[in-house]
Each structure stands twice: as structure tokens, then as C-alpha cells.
Tab-separated table of C-alpha atoms in Angstrom:
chain	number	residue	atom	x	y	z
A	18	MET	CA	5.766	-0.359	-19.959
A	19	VAL	CA	7.862	0.551	-17.735
A	20	PRO	CA	8.278	4.469	-17.345
A	21	VAL	CA	11.699	6.110	-18.178
A	22	ARG	CA	13.071	8.122	-14.921
A	23	THR	CA	16.535	9.362	-15.676
A	24	ASP	CA	18.828	11.608	-13.384
A	25	SER	CA	18.733	14.794	-14.910
A	26	LYS	CA	16.050	17.287	-14.389
A	27	LEU	CA	13.247	16.673	-16.683
A	28	VAL	CA	10.548	18.973	-17.393
A	29	MET	CA	7.183	18.637	-18.736
A	30	LEU	CA	5.921	21.219	-20.565
A	31	VAL	CA	2.100	21.941	-21.675
A	32	ASP	CA	1.107	24.073	-23.877
A	33	ASP	CA	-1.038	24.593	-26.687
A	34	VAL	CA	0.972	27.787	-28.228
A	35	PRO	CA	4.151	26.650	-30.686
A	36	ASP	CA	5.826	30.353	-29.551
A	37	ASN	CA	5.779	29.669	-25.681
A	38	LEU	CA	6.777	26.278	-26.384
A	39	LYS	CA	10.100	27.232	-28.004
A	40	MET	CA	10.775	30.151	-25.592
A	41	LEU	CA	10.450	27.888	-22.391
A	42	SER	CA	11.979	25.037	-24.071
A	43	ASP	CA	15.249	27.094	-25.103
A	44	ALA	CA	15.438	28.541	-21.956
A	45	LEU	CA	14.896	25.663	-19.791
A	46	ASP	CA	17.447	23.785	-22.345
A	47	GLN	CA	20.056	26.708	-21.607
A	48	ALA	CA	19.480	25.740	-17.631
A	49	GLY	CA	20.576	22.316	-18.112
A	50	TYR	CA	16.621	20.631	-17.872
A	51	MET	CA	15.369	17.944	-20.323
A	52	VAL	CA	12.262	18.731	-21.875
A	53	VAL	CA	9.744	16.941	-22.748
A	54	VAL	CA	6.345	18.595	-24.820
A	55	ALA	CA	2.794	18.194	-24.630
A	56	ILE	CA	0.184	20.387	-26.465
A	57	ASP	CA	-2.870	19.825	-24.698
A	58	GLY	CA	-4.385	17.836	-21.485
A	59	ALA	CA	-4.711	14.430	-22.833
A	60	SER	CA	-0.941	14.266	-24.500
A	61	ALA	CA	0.307	14.996	-20.434
A	62	ILE	CA	-1.556	12.616	-19.219
A	63	GLU	CA	-0.688	10.042	-21.812
A	64	ARG	CA	2.913	10.295	-21.275
A	65	LEU	CA	3.029	10.073	-17.569
A	66	ASP	CA	2.994	6.145	-19.024
A	67	TYR	CA	6.398	6.273	-21.026
A	68	VAL	CA	7.937	9.315	-18.872
A	69	VAL	CA	7.631	10.693	-15.498
A	70	PRO	CA	8.853	14.379	-15.249
A	71	ASP	CA	10.426	15.782	-11.979
A	72	ILE	CA	7.909	18.784	-12.504
A	73	VAL	CA	5.178	20.060	-14.787
A	74	LEU	CA	4.995	23.628	-15.885
A	75	MET	CA	1.384	23.961	-17.430
A	76	ASP	CA	-0.713	26.767	-19.637
A	77	ALA	CA	-4.040	27.174	-17.238
A	78	VAL	CA	-5.734	27.998	-20.430
A	79	MET	CA	-5.900	24.921	-23.653
A	80	PRO	CA	-8.776	24.066	-25.548
A	81	GLY	CA	-10.699	20.941	-24.809
A	82	MET	CA	-9.222	19.647	-21.330
A	83	ASP	CA	-8.099	22.985	-19.734
A	84	GLY	CA	-4.789	23.232	-17.279
A	85	PHE	CA	-6.548	22.893	-13.987
A	86	GLU	CA	-8.467	19.756	-15.497
A	87	THR	CA	-4.938	17.937	-16.927
A	88	CYS	CA	-3.550	19.037	-13.358
A	89	ARG	CA	-6.391	17.204	-11.071
A	90	ARG	CA	-5.892	13.640	-13.808
A	91	LEU	CA	-2.432	14.156	-13.314
A	92	LYS	CA	-2.421	14.176	-9.726
A	93	ALA	CA	-4.864	10.969	-9.600
A	94	HIS	CA	-2.648	9.196	-12.057
A	95	ARG	CA	-0.503	6.618	-10.176
A	96	LEU	CA	2.841	7.501	-11.417
A	97	GLY	CA	2.186	11.036	-11.240
A	98	SER	CA	0.602	12.162	-7.717
A	99	HIS	CA	4.202	13.168	-6.810
A	100	VAL	CA	5.003	15.272	-9.248
A	101	PRO	CA	4.681	19.411	-8.296
A	102	VAL	CA	2.534	21.431	-11.186
A	103	VAL	CA	3.319	25.266	-11.777
A	104	PHE	CA	0.757	27.050	-13.914
A	105	MET	CA	1.445	29.669	-16.147
A	106	THR	CA	-1.450	31.716	-17.506
A	107	GLY	CA	-2.731	35.144	-18.109
A	108	LEU	CA	-5.450	35.070	-15.876
A	109	THR	CA	-5.124	37.233	-12.947
A	110	ASP	CA	-8.502	36.744	-10.837
A	111	PRO	CA	-7.898	35.491	-7.582
A	112	SER	CA	-10.434	33.259	-8.283
A	113	ASP	CA	-8.665	31.167	-10.985
A	114	VAL	CA	-5.098	31.337	-8.504
A	115	VAL	CA	-7.509	29.603	-5.886
A	116	ARG	CA	-8.578	27.099	-8.600
A	117	GLY	CA	-4.684	26.228	-9.632
A	118	PHE	CA	-4.086	25.837	-6.097
A	119	GLN	CA	-7.243	23.572	-5.443
A	120	ALA	CA	-6.623	21.513	-8.673
A	121	GLY	CA	-3.302	20.582	-7.199
A	122	GLY	CA	-0.378	23.255	-8.391
A	123	VAL	CA	2.384	24.471	-6.323
A	124	ASP	CA	2.697	27.789	-7.791
A	125	TYR	CA	1.333	30.466	-10.543
A	126	VAL	CA	3.261	32.166	-12.503
A	127	THR	CA	1.619	34.959	-14.785
A	128	LYS	CA	2.092	35.968	-18.377
A	129	PRO	CA	3.944	37.531	-19.974
A	130	ILE	CA	6.561	35.022	-18.624
A	131	GLU	CA	9.741	35.862	-17.615
A	132	THR	CA	12.056	33.143	-18.335
A	133	ASP	CA	14.184	33.931	-14.951
A	134	VAL	CA	11.306	33.994	-12.547
A	135	VAL	CA	10.083	30.652	-13.768
A	136	LEU	CA	13.589	29.195	-13.716
A	137	ALA	CA	13.903	30.292	-10.248
A	138	ARG	CA	10.896	29.087	-9.083
A	139	LEU	CA	11.250	25.834	-10.856
A	140	GLU	CA	14.713	25.622	-8.924
A	141	ALA	CA	12.916	25.809	-5.944
A	142	HIS	CA	10.247	23.498	-6.365
A	143	LEU	CA	12.587	20.669	-7.394
A	144	ARG	CA	14.628	21.577	-4.362
A	145	THR	CA	11.687	20.854	-1.969
A	146	ALA	CA	10.591	17.608	-4.187
A	147	ARG	CA	13.781	16.412	-3.945
A	148	MET	CA	14.116	16.847	-0.146
A	149	MET	CA	10.371	14.780	-0.129
A	150	SER	CA	11.889	11.870	-2.119
A	151	VAL	CA	14.657	11.629	0.199
A	152	ALA	CA	12.681	11.700	3.318
A	153	MET	CA	10.366	9.017	1.555
A	154	ASP	CA	13.085	6.686	0.918
A	155	ALA	CA	14.294	6.997	4.093
A	156	ILE	CA	11.588	5.977	5.831
A	157	ASP	CA	11.369	3.153	3.013
A	158	ALA	CA	14.509	2.062	4.387
A	159	VAL	CA	13.870	1.498	8.118
A	160	ALA	CA	10.748	-0.591	6.759
A	161	ASN	CA	8.341	1.202	8.166
A	162	ALA	CA	4.687	0.498	6.683
A	163	VAL	CA	2.929	3.719	6.783
A	164	VAL	CA	-0.355	5.609	4.485
A	165	VAL	CA	-0.913	9.159	5.256
A	166	LEU	CA	-4.581	9.973	4.462
A	167	ASP	CA	-6.445	13.360	3.744
A	168	ASP	CA	-9.440	14.944	5.759
A	169	ALA	CA	-11.474	12.130	3.173
A	170	GLY	CA	-10.009	9.272	3.882
A	171	ARG	CA	-7.914	9.301	0.626
A	172	ALA	CA	-4.559	8.001	0.676
A	173	VAL	CA	-1.772	10.952	-0.094
A	174	TRP	CA	1.619	9.276	-0.145
A	175	ARG	CA	2.603	5.568	1.012
A	176	THR	CA	5.786	3.800	1.710
A	177	GLY	CA	6.943	1.028	-0.282
A	178	LYS	CA	6.183	-1.812	2.551
A	179	ALA	CA	2.539	-0.187	2.819
A	180	ARG	CA	1.937	-0.377	-0.636
A	181	TYR	CA	3.143	-4.193	-0.971
A	182	TRP	CA	1.338	-5.431	1.789
A	183	LEU	CA	-1.662	-3.720	0.617
A	184	SER	CA	-1.412	-5.633	-3.013
A	185	HIS	CA	-0.539	-8.719	-1.072
A	186	TYR	CA	-3.223	-8.920	1.365
A	187	PHE	CA	-6.025	-7.079	-0.535
A	188	GLY	CA	-5.125	-7.879	-3.991
A	189	GLY	CA	-4.797	-5.612	-6.979
A	190	ASP	CA	-2.229	-3.996	-8.490
A	191	GLU	CA	0.633	-2.915	-6.350
A	192	ALA	CA	1.362	0.389	-8.354
A	193	MET	CA	-2.421	1.652	-7.588
A	194	SER	CA	-2.661	5.092	-5.652
A	195	GLY	CA	-5.786	4.473	-3.468
A	196	LEU	CA	-7.063	1.968	-1.162
A	197	PRO	CA	-8.198	-1.032	-1.239
A	198	PRO	CA	-12.056	-0.937	-1.192
A	199	SER	CA	-12.575	-2.874	1.975
A	200	VAL	CA	-9.752	-0.484	3.709
A	201	HIS	CA	-10.886	2.313	2.371
A	202	ALA	CA	-14.808	1.692	3.607
A	203	TRP	CA	-13.412	1.421	7.232
A	204	VAL	CA	-11.796	4.402	6.918
A	205	ALA	CA	-14.834	6.234	5.765
A	206	ASP	CA	-16.704	4.749	8.614
A	207	CYS	CA	-14.289	5.628	11.243
A	208	LEU	CA	-13.991	8.772	10.166
A	209	ARG	CA	-17.984	9.577	10.372
A	210	ARG	CA	-18.358	8.041	14.048
A	211	PRO	CA	-19.310	10.222	16.434
A	212	GLY	CA	-16.202	11.114	18.996
A	213	GLY	CA	-13.951	9.454	16.498
A	214	LEU	CA	-11.233	10.231	14.329
A	215	GLY	CA	-13.241	12.980	12.652
A	216	GLY	CA	-13.392	15.129	15.962
A	217	GLY	CA	-9.456	14.541	16.820
A	218	LEU	CA	-8.529	10.932	18.127
A	219	THR	CA	-9.856	9.684	21.344
A	220	GLY	CA	-9.549	6.422	23.305
A	221	GLU	CA	-7.521	3.576	21.022
A	222	ALA	CA	-6.601	3.686	17.441
A	223	PRO	CA	-9.370	1.687	15.514
A	224	VAL	CA	-7.775	-1.073	13.719
A	225	PHE	CA	-8.817	-3.406	11.184
A	226	GLU	CA	-6.819	-6.867	10.612
A	227	ALA	CA	-6.908	-8.984	7.649
A	228	THR	CA	-4.930	-12.405	6.997
A	229	HIS	CA	-2.791	-14.454	4.300
A	230	GLY	CA	-1.712	-18.122	5.121
A	231	ARG	CA	-0.264	-17.988	8.721
A	232	HIS	CA	0.612	-14.197	8.445
A	233	GLN	CA	-2.057	-11.378	9.776
A	234	LEU	CA	-1.819	-7.680	8.840
A	235	THR	CA	-3.037	-5.172	11.366
A	236	LEU	CA	-4.279	-1.425	10.076
A	237	ARG	CA	-4.479	1.061	13.282
A	238	LEU	CA	-5.873	4.223	12.065
A	239	THR	CA	-4.634	7.547	13.857
A	240	ALA	CA	-4.779	11.402	13.729
A	241	SER	CA	-1.644	13.189	12.577
A	242	ARG	CA	-0.279	16.181	14.172
A	243	LYS	CA	-1.224	18.207	10.853
A	244	ALA	CA	-4.930	19.084	11.146
A	245	ALA	CA	-7.132	17.424	8.515
A	246	GLU	CA	-4.847	14.455	7.965
A	247	TYR	CA	-4.223	10.790	9.231
A	248	VAL	CA	-2.001	8.384	9.385
A	249	LEU	CA	-2.313	4.754	8.572
A	250	LEU	CA	0.030	2.282	10.355
A	251	LEU	CA	0.601	-1.292	8.885
A	252	GLU	CA	2.220	-4.240	10.860
A	253	GLU	CA	2.349	-7.796	10.226
A	254	ARG	CA	2.725	-10.963	12.439
A	255	LEU	CA	3.147	-14.496	12.036
A	256	LEU	CA	0.241	-16.620	13.489
A	257	PRO	CA	1.329	-19.108	16.067
A	258	ALA	CA	0.630	-22.600	13.923
A	259	ASP	CA	-1.791	-25.362	14.887
A	260	PRO	CA	0.116	-27.669	17.134
A	261	SER	CA	-1.875	-30.770	15.971
A	262	VAL	CA	-0.993	-29.574	12.405
A	263	THR	CA	2.384	-29.511	13.315
A	264	LEU	CA	2.549	-32.671	15.174
A	265	ALA	CA	0.746	-34.585	12.224
A	266	ALA	CA	3.509	-33.176	9.944
A	267	THR	CA	6.578	-33.581	12.317
A	268	TYR	CA	5.486	-37.647	12.503
A	269	SER	CA	3.990	-38.012	9.429
A	270	LEU	CA	0.602	-38.990	10.824
A	271	THR	CA	-2.524	-39.395	8.572
A	272	THR	CA	-5.202	-37.829	9.267
A	273	ARG	CA	-7.163	-40.660	10.920
A	274	GLU	CA	-4.013	-41.317	13.138
A	275	LEU	CA	-4.323	-37.799	14.351
A	276	ASP	CA	-7.662	-37.601	15.266
A	277	VAL	CA	-7.128	-41.332	17.159
A	278	LEU	CA	-3.942	-39.559	19.075
A	279	GLN	CA	-6.108	-36.815	20.092
A	280	TRP	CA	-9.051	-38.815	21.680
A	281	VAL	CA	-6.435	-41.331	23.678
A	282	ILE	CA	-4.792	-37.838	24.574
A	283	LYS	CA	-8.239	-37.061	26.550
A	284	GLY	CA	-8.246	-40.384	27.796
A	285	LYS	CA	-10.872	-41.987	25.914
A	286	THR	CA	-10.755	-46.013	25.497
A	287	ASN	CA	-10.645	-47.704	22.086
A	288	ARG	CA	-13.838	-48.521	22.559
A	289	ASP	CA	-14.882	-44.875	23.228
A	290	ILE	CA	-12.768	-43.688	20.329
A	291	SER	CA	-14.390	-46.731	17.951
A	292	ASP	CA	-17.735	-45.313	18.826
A	293	ILE	CA	-16.703	-41.410	18.506
A	294	LEU	CA	-15.364	-42.184	14.918
A	295	GLY	CA	-17.562	-44.767	13.748
A	296	MET	CA	-15.050	-47.477	13.374
A	297	SER	CA	-14.464	-50.427	14.432
A	298	PRO	CA	-12.310	-51.338	17.716
A	299	ARG	CA	-10.320	-53.196	15.799
A	300	THR	CA	-9.420	-50.457	13.031
A	301	VAL	CA	-8.423	-48.353	16.139
A	302	ASN	CA	-6.093	-51.187	17.323
A	303	LYS	CA	-4.581	-51.044	14.285
A	304	HIS	CA	-4.062	-47.453	13.948
A	305	LEU	CA	-2.545	-47.087	17.471
A	306	GLU	CA	0.066	-49.377	16.363
A	307	HIS	CA	1.246	-47.355	13.318
A	308	ILE	CA	1.488	-44.315	15.928
A	309	PHE	CA	3.253	-45.907	17.962
A	310	VAL	CA	5.686	-47.021	15.350
A	311	LYS	CA	6.003	-43.124	14.260
A	312	LEU	CA	6.199	-41.961	17.631
A	313	GLY	CA	8.669	-44.189	18.464
A	314	VAL	CA	6.850	-45.409	22.116
A	315	GLU	CA	5.409	-48.587	23.143
A	316	THR	CA	2.207	-47.173	25.215
A	317	ARG	CA	-0.440	-45.301	25.208
A	318	ALA	CA	0.946	-43.025	28.362
A	319	ALA	CA	4.074	-42.638	26.388
A	320	ALA	CA	2.574	-41.758	23.411
A	321	THR	CA	0.154	-39.143	24.826
A	322	SER	CA	3.007	-37.978	27.251
A	323	LEU	CA	5.337	-37.105	23.930
A	324	ALA	CA	2.306	-35.719	22.069
A	325	LEU	CA	1.794	-33.060	24.954
A	326	THR	CA	5.363	-32.357	25.045
A	327	GLN	CA	5.624	-31.495	21.159
A	328	MET	CA	2.267	-29.719	21.254
A	329	HIS	CA	3.288	-27.293	24.130
A	330	ALA	CA	6.617	-26.706	22.465
A	331	THR	CA	4.662	-25.541	19.128
């Protein structure tokens, strides 16, 4: 099922206390927000498959899966990694605040909740999220293929073209949030190398290549200007065609006719070609007659000249 996206500001409230949900829902509704409610962490994660909020307001203390674990799972979800999470809780110990940010939260509001403060913070974080979304859309619009990685080599975000190419060349779901296993292993190896990216970029950027048909994808790993962050640049190019295959296709040569023509080009006689290909001289001569007709020539020299001209032009 495709998740619902709306033009309105959509807030997901995650809290197991009905009174808190009602108070915040009423305040958000009056402020012009749309609201979706979840009474526990598991329900919040499940809702992401149906609707993607612009921001999440989450209680940190809930039975079963607490808010910190819910936030971690939300950030690991293929559709929720970019959604900002604001914690609301009565926990005021600095260690709990740190846990909130380590789990992926962008803010921490302590109880008792003051709705005006919550609304102001939500609006500030939504402005930041909108600017990030516009920036990423702009990168996609100019067709750049980029993946930003954290210090452990995990994908933080990527452009649409990068997502498509990784899926096309390595298989898997285009919406997956991580790197393909082979690419992730290569990145991890690069970051572990002595004097490599793990200690800052030195020398040329490491390169990983993959092919699909006549196309080749090149991945270059570079250090970002931001500490403990790396950038994976993807470029695609068309590989040159095999001149012999192109020649055969152009003149409708069979596999055997192409074999004979290639040895003619190398200056071999009919007897030589007969020995090399394991066929009688008469059969070689019959193939040559067909080749001359298809190429529109009458001599070996003319066939050789035309074939070489066509192959060099490919």
C-alpha cells in the first residue's frame, strides 16, 4: 500500500495517556494541524506504512516499547528516516535528554506540557524539515546521484537517482534505506584502511564499479567537509560496443560467417581458416561467398577494407 501524503502539516502523536492525547490533539487542531494518534510504539511504527507524518511528538515513557526505542525503529524505517521526532516526557535527568538525542530526536519537551511552547517548537522544526526537503528535491532535479554516509558507513540519505541506480545495478527494493550488501562491505573496508578515509581523505577517492548490460556504474567514496560524514558519488556511463558484434548485426552475418571474416581480416588463407575452424576449404569458400553478398563486395581485400572501416567507426 502506498502511504498517504498530504499538503497539510501532519503531526503524529504517540502517547499512552488519553488526557495528554486529547489536550494536544485539540491544541494542534486549533492551530491548523492534521493529527494522527498512536497509543504505543508498535502502533506508531505500523502507521508509517499507511501515512507519513511531517513530524512526530512522542512520549518517552510508555509501557512495552518506550519512546526511545520507538524513535530508533522509526528512524530505521524506510519511510520514516527523515521525519523529525520531538520527545515529551517528565524525565529531566541529563542522561535521559542525551538518550533522546542519541535515539534520533531533534528536541526534548518536559512535562507538564505547555501547548504554546510545543506549537512553537513544532513549527520551528517543520520549517527546518521543509528547507531540507526543498534542498534534496533540488539535488534530485539536477540529476545528481549522491548518498551521504555516517561515520560507520550507513546511509543517512540519498537522492532519487542514487536510489534508482543502486536498485537497478544491485537488485533489491528501490525503497530500501540501506546500501546493498556488497557496497556496504566495500565502504566498511575503505573506512578501516590505515591512512584511508577513516583518518581523512588522502590520495584519490576509492572506486567501486558494477556493470549491467552495456552500462557501468562507478561509485566514488569521498570525505565530506563535515566531520564523521562521507559522500558516495555515483556516475553511469555507456560501455563501448564490441565492434565484431556490431559488424555482425549491421550485415546480418551468422556466427560462422563472422568467424571466417575475422580470420580473413587477419590475412589467413582459406586453407588456414579451414584448419583453424575445423571445416573443409569448400565450406570456408561457401561462407565467403555469403559474406561477399552481404557486404556488397567481390574480393577478400574489399571485404577486409569495409569490415575494418566499420569496426573502427564503432
